[in-house]
Amino acid sequence: MPKKKEPLIRVLLSKEEIEKRVALLGQEISKKYFNLEEPLILVGILKGSVIFLSDLCRAISLPVELEFMGVSSYGDETESSGVVQITQDLTRPIKGRHVLLVEDIVDTGLTAKYLLKHFRTCEPASVAMCSLLEKPGKSNGEILIDFLGFSIPDDFVVGYGLDFAGIYRNLPYVGIVETST
Ligand code: PRP
């Protein structure tokens, strides 16, 4: 059988650019939460955030706890289905705790909007959002990202946690999938 043609991926954010930005985000977050009495809870939204979260948590110079939440709205599609599903919940209560949601990307903002609303019902002391990427204008300014890595154009991106049909998450850079003609 002939080998399936691989799509071309053009580097948008290099490994070095990402490393520098993540280090700065870690400093910003450490400064903002420096006087907490209990560890900050970082909630990584599966699966896309895992690479970013693992680098980000090591750039934060404060005690943190890690939690994960499984959410899916895309499946294997490139367009959001418009329906957010929780596929895995937190392992402990967050009432009275400071929580930082960690996302790889805020695209339409649907997932972030749903999650922020959901988390506020759990009565945390505070809930904030950190995202590596956002596509400006797509969420109509509805989502406030407290800690943002990069604003990017409205292209389909992969790498550093982001996938295309489940693959490319392990690329060390963020790239644009070029559609071949
Ligand atoms: C991606 C990403 C965000 C969401 C953002 O998740 O990780 O959670 O889409 O899109 P939105 O702003 O349009 O809602 P996806 O559903 O692809 O799952 P994955 O993280 O497992 O790849």
mmCIF file of C-alpha atoms and ligand atoms in Angstrom:
data_model
loop_
_atom_site.group_PDB
_atom_site.id
_atom_site.type_symbol
_atom_site.label_atom_id
_atom_site.label_comp_id
_atom_site.label_asym_id
_atom_site.label_seq_id
_atom_site.Cartn_x
_atom_site.Cartn_y
_atom_site.Cartn_z
ATOM 1 C CA MET A 1 0.000 0.000 0.000
ATOM 2 C CA PRO A 2 1.397 3.491 -0.818
ATOM 3 C CA LYS A 3 2.467 5.548 2.206
ATOM 4 C CA LYS A 4 -0.020 8.275 3.217
ATOM 5 C CA LYS A 5 1.235 11.746 2.275
ATOM 6 C CA GLU A 6 2.391 13.688 5.349
ATOM 7 C CA PRO A 7 1.074 17.283 5.601
ATOM 8 C CA LEU A 8 3.626 20.093 5.568
ATOM 9 C CA ILE A 9 4.054 21.847 8.891
ATOM 10 C CA ARG A 10 5.464 25.388 8.902
ATOM 11 C CA VAL A 11 7.054 26.556 12.144
ATOM 12 C CA LEU A 12 5.070 29.376 13.742
ATOM 13 C CA LEU A 13 6.650 29.423 17.218
ATOM 14 C CA SER A 14 10.051 27.867 17.654
ATOM 15 C CA LYS A 15 11.125 25.729 20.613
ATOM 16 C CA GLU A 16 13.335 28.615 21.808
ATOM 17 C CA GLU A 17 10.544 31.225 21.561
ATOM 18 C CA ILE A 18 8.230 28.964 23.528
ATOM 19 C CA GLU A 19 10.868 28.278 26.196
ATOM 20 C CA LYS A 20 11.471 32.005 26.739
ATOM 21 C CA ARG A 21 7.772 32.845 26.931
ATOM 22 C CA VAL A 22 6.996 29.971 29.301
ATOM 23 C CA ALA A 23 9.812 31.104 31.627
ATOM 24 C CA LEU A 24 8.305 34.619 31.710
ATOM 25 C CA LEU A 25 4.800 33.288 32.297
ATOM 26 C CA GLY A 26 6.158 31.259 35.225
ATOM 27 C CA GLN A 27 7.655 34.435 36.701
ATOM 28 C CA GLU A 28 4.406 36.395 36.195
ATOM 29 C CA ILE A 29 2.372 33.671 37.876
ATOM 30 C CA SER A 30 4.864 33.368 40.769
ATOM 31 C CA LYS A 31 4.658 37.127 41.318
ATOM 32 C CA LYS A 32 0.877 37.220 41.238
ATOM 33 C CA TYR A 33 0.389 34.357 43.722
ATOM 34 C CA PHE A 34 3.479 34.849 45.913
ATOM 35 C CA ASN A 35 1.568 35.223 49.191
ATOM 36 C CA LEU A 36 -0.747 32.216 49.048
ATOM 37 C CA GLU A 37 -1.057 30.201 52.250
ATOM 38 C CA GLU A 38 -1.794 26.989 50.380
ATOM 39 C CA PRO A 39 -0.320 25.695 47.132
ATOM 40 C CA LEU A 40 -1.771 27.059 43.912
ATOM 41 C CA ILE A 41 -3.787 24.409 42.086
ATOM 42 C CA LEU A 42 -2.870 24.147 38.411
ATOM 43 C CA VAL A 43 -5.601 22.399 36.453
ATOM 44 C CA GLY A 44 -4.377 21.099 33.112
ATOM 45 C CA ILE A 45 -7.108 20.608 30.553
ATOM 46 C CA LEU A 46 -6.481 17.304 28.836
ATOM 47 C CA LYS A 47 -5.028 16.489 26.571
ATOM 48 C CA GLY A 48 -3.616 19.511 24.787
ATOM 49 C CA SER A 49 -2.218 21.310 27.840
ATOM 50 C CA VAL A 50 0.037 18.544 29.171
ATOM 51 C CA ILE A 51 3.252 19.605 27.448
ATOM 52 C CA PHE A 52 2.753 23.278 28.298
ATOM 53 C CA LEU A 53 1.715 22.453 31.870
ATOM 54 C CA SER A 54 4.758 20.279 32.494
ATOM 55 C CA ASP A 55 7.093 23.092 31.416
ATOM 56 C CA LEU A 56 5.042 25.854 33.051
ATOM 57 C CA CYS A 57 4.835 24.217 36.482
ATOM 58 C CA ARG A 58 8.649 23.975 36.557
ATOM 59 C CA ALA A 59 8.909 27.690 35.722
ATOM 60 C CA ILE A 60 6.753 28.588 38.755
ATOM 61 C CA SER A 61 8.748 29.170 41.924
ATOM 62 C CA LEU A 62 5.875 28.452 44.341
ATOM 63 C CA PRO A 63 4.357 25.268 45.730
ATOM 64 C CA VAL A 64 1.755 23.989 43.272
ATOM 65 C CA GLU A 65 -0.584 21.026 43.088
ATOM 66 C CA LEU A 66 -1.471 19.462 39.765
ATOM 67 C CA GLU A 67 -4.946 18.413 38.770
ATOM 68 C CA PHE A 68 -6.341 17.428 35.408
ATOM 69 C CA MET A 69 -9.682 17.792 33.777
ATOM 70 C CA GLY A 70 -10.670 15.919 30.668
ATOM 71 C CA VAL A 71 -12.704 17.967 28.239
ATOM 72 C CA SER A 72 -13.404 17.455 24.607
ATOM 73 C CA SER A 73 -15.266 19.512 22.060
ATOM 74 C CA TYR A 74 -13.362 18.690 18.892
ATOM 75 C CA GLY A 75 -12.899 14.917 18.739
ATOM 76 C CA ASP A 76 -10.880 14.249 15.584
ATOM 77 C CA GLU A 77 -12.402 17.212 13.780
ATOM 78 C CA THR A 78 -10.718 20.538 13.040
ATOM 79 C CA GLU A 79 -13.905 22.502 13.822
ATOM 80 C CA SER A 80 -15.435 22.611 17.309
ATOM 81 C CA SER A 81 -18.572 20.492 17.625
ATOM 82 C CA GLY A 82 -19.983 23.252 19.825
ATOM 83 C CA VAL A 83 -20.662 20.801 22.641
ATOM 84 C CA VAL A 84 -18.268 20.619 25.596
ATOM 85 C CA GLN A 85 -18.068 17.282 27.360
ATOM 86 C CA ILE A 86 -16.325 16.558 30.660
ATOM 87 C CA THR A 87 -14.553 13.242 30.199
ATOM 88 C CA GLN A 88 -12.525 13.320 33.441
ATOM 89 C CA ASP A 89 -13.157 15.324 36.611
ATOM 90 C CA LEU A 90 -10.895 16.671 39.379
ATOM 91 C CA THR A 91 -9.768 14.259 42.102
ATOM 92 C CA ARG A 92 -10.362 16.645 45.033
ATOM 93 C CA PRO A 93 -12.530 19.621 46.016
ATOM 94 C CA ILE A 94 -11.276 23.100 45.113
ATOM 95 C CA LYS A 95 -13.530 25.032 47.501
ATOM 96 C CA GLY A 96 -11.604 27.928 49.050
ATOM 97 C CA ARG A 97 -8.511 27.251 46.939
ATOM 98 C CA HIS A 98 -6.785 29.373 44.312
ATOM 99 C CA VAL A 99 -7.077 27.686 40.938
ATOM 100 C CA LEU A 100 -5.341 28.370 37.642
ATOM 101 C CA LEU A 101 -6.739 26.651 34.556
ATOM 102 C CA VAL A 102 -4.029 25.802 32.064
ATOM 103 C CA GLU A 103 -4.961 25.496 28.399
ATOM 104 C CA ASP A 104 -2.911 25.035 25.259
ATOM 105 C CA ILE A 105 -5.274 27.181 23.182
ATOM 106 C CA VAL A 106 -8.338 29.373 23.464
ATOM 107 C CA ASP A 107 -9.848 29.241 19.999
ATOM 108 C CA THR A 108 -13.586 29.960 19.881
ATOM 109 C CA GLY A 109 -13.503 30.306 23.670
ATOM 110 C CA LEU A 110 -16.305 27.779 24.068
ATOM 111 C CA THR A 111 -14.264 25.395 26.234
ATOM 112 C CA ALA A 112 -12.802 28.161 28.424
ATOM 113 C CA LYS A 113 -16.204 29.786 28.906
ATOM 114 C CA TYR A 114 -17.765 26.491 29.921
ATOM 115 C CA LEU A 115 -14.906 25.600 32.278
ATOM 116 C CA LEU A 116 -14.738 28.994 33.999
ATOM 117 C CA LYS A 117 -18.483 28.851 34.646
ATOM 118 C CA HIS A 118 -18.217 25.267 35.886
ATOM 119 C CA PHE A 119 -15.273 26.032 38.200
ATOM 120 C CA ARG A 120 -16.975 29.077 39.744
ATOM 121 C CA THR A 121 -19.789 26.818 40.949
ATOM 122 C CA CYS A 122 -17.173 24.890 42.985
ATOM 123 C CA GLU A 123 -16.525 28.012 45.125
ATOM 124 C CA PRO A 124 -12.765 28.384 44.733
ATOM 125 C CA ALA A 125 -11.070 31.374 46.413
ATOM 126 C CA SER A 126 -10.194 32.467 42.878
ATOM 127 C CA VAL A 127 -10.113 31.019 39.402
ATOM 128 C CA ALA A 128 -7.935 32.359 36.602
ATOM 129 C CA MET A 129 -6.969 31.254 33.115
ATOM 130 C CA CYS A 130 -3.568 30.699 31.577
ATOM 131 C CA SER A 131 -3.338 29.767 27.922
ATOM 132 C CA LEU A 132 -0.288 29.287 25.748
ATOM 133 C CA LEU A 133 -2.178 30.447 22.643
ATOM 134 C CA GLU A 134 -5.231 32.442 21.673
ATOM 135 C CA LYS A 135 -6.773 33.450 18.389
ATOM 136 C CA PRO A 136 -7.779 37.098 18.829
ATOM 137 C CA GLY A 137 -11.321 38.021 17.922
ATOM 138 C CA LYS A 138 -12.627 34.470 17.770
ATOM 139 C CA SER A 139 -14.195 34.489 21.239
ATOM 140 C CA ASN A 140 -15.574 38.042 20.752
ATOM 141 C CA GLY A 141 -13.498 39.197 23.721
ATOM 142 C CA GLU A 142 -15.699 37.099 26.024
ATOM 143 C CA ILE A 143 -12.806 35.203 27.612
ATOM 144 C CA LEU A 144 -10.360 36.985 29.844
ATOM 145 C CA ILE A 145 -7.009 35.203 29.694
ATOM 146 C CA ASP A 146 -5.068 36.263 32.781
ATOM 147 C CA PHE A 147 -1.757 34.800 31.578
ATOM 148 C CA LEU A 148 -1.268 34.482 27.831
ATOM 149 C CA GLY A 149 1.670 33.098 25.906
ATOM 150 C CA PHE A 150 1.027 34.181 22.320
ATOM 151 C CA SER A 151 -1.732 35.569 20.104
ATOM 152 C CA ILE A 152 -1.671 33.705 16.812
ATOM 153 C CA PRO A 153 -3.389 33.931 13.417
ATOM 154 C CA ASP A 154 -6.508 31.919 12.702
ATOM 155 C CA ASP A 155 -4.681 28.906 11.228
ATOM 156 C CA PHE A 156 -4.847 25.259 12.224
ATOM 157 C CA VAL A 157 -1.869 24.719 14.511
ATOM 158 C CA VAL A 158 -0.212 21.612 15.904
ATOM 159 C CA GLY A 159 2.672 20.712 18.175
ATOM 160 C CA TYR A 160 3.695 21.383 21.776
ATOM 161 C CA GLY A 161 0.560 19.539 22.903
ATOM 162 C CA LEU A 162 -1.769 20.429 20.060
ATOM 163 C CA ASP A 163 -2.862 17.635 17.767
ATOM 164 C CA PHE A 164 -4.213 16.859 14.350
ATOM 165 C CA ALA A 165 -6.305 13.682 14.571
ATOM 166 C CA GLY A 166 -4.380 12.677 17.686
ATOM 167 C CA ILE A 167 -0.835 13.119 16.422
ATOM 168 C CA TYR A 168 1.855 15.842 16.364
ATOM 169 C CA ARG A 169 1.437 16.644 20.087
ATOM 170 C CA ASN A 170 5.122 15.794 20.643
ATOM 171 C CA LEU A 171 6.534 18.345 18.193
ATOM 172 C CA PRO A 172 8.769 20.707 20.238
ATOM 173 C CA TYR A 173 7.443 23.722 18.313
ATOM 174 C CA VAL A 174 4.041 25.076 17.256
ATOM 175 C CA GLY A 175 3.457 24.840 13.528
ATOM 176 C CA ILE A 176 0.793 25.599 10.962
ATOM 177 C CA VAL A 177 -0.542 22.672 8.990
ATOM 178 C CA GLU A 178 -0.243 23.658 5.345
ATOM 179 C CA THR A 179 -3.058 22.393 3.145
ATOM 180 C CA SER A 180 -1.538 20.854 0.047
ATOM 181 C CA THR A 181 -3.045 21.645 -3.348
HETATM 182 C C1 PRP B 1 -8.711 21.975 22.266
HETATM 183 C C2 PRP B 1 -7.883 22.765 23.261
HETATM 184 C C3 PRP B 1 -8.912 23.485 24.081
HETATM 185 C C4 PRP B 1 -10.054 23.689 23.091
HETATM 186 C C5 PRP B 1 -10.063 25.116 22.644
HETATM 187 O O1 PRP B 1 -9.130 20.800 22.876
HETATM 188 O O2 PRP B 1 -7.076 21.940 24.040
HETATM 189 O O3 PRP B 1 -9.345 22.720 25.181
HETATM 190 O O4 PRP B 1 -9.799 22.821 21.980
HETATM 191 O O5 PRP B 1 -11.033 25.357 21.667
HETATM 192 P P1 PRP B 1 -12.253 26.354 21.840
HETATM 193 O O6 PRP B 1 -11.714 27.643 22.415
HETATM 194 O O7 PRP B 1 -12.764 26.531 20.433
HETATM 195 O O8 PRP B 1 -13.274 25.721 22.736
HETATM 196 P P2 PRP B 1 -9.676 19.511 22.082
HETATM 197 O O9 PRP B 1 -11.168 19.441 22.233
HETATM 198 O O10 PRP B 1 -9.121 19.539 20.684
HETATM 199 O O11 PRP B 1 -9.079 18.302 22.879
HETATM 200 P P3 PRP B 1 -7.549 17.941 23.176
HETATM 201 O O12 PRP B 1 -7.009 19.007 24.112
HETATM 202 O O13 PRP B 1 -7.626 16.604 23.806
HETATM 203 O O14 PRP B 1 -6.794 17.938 21.861
#
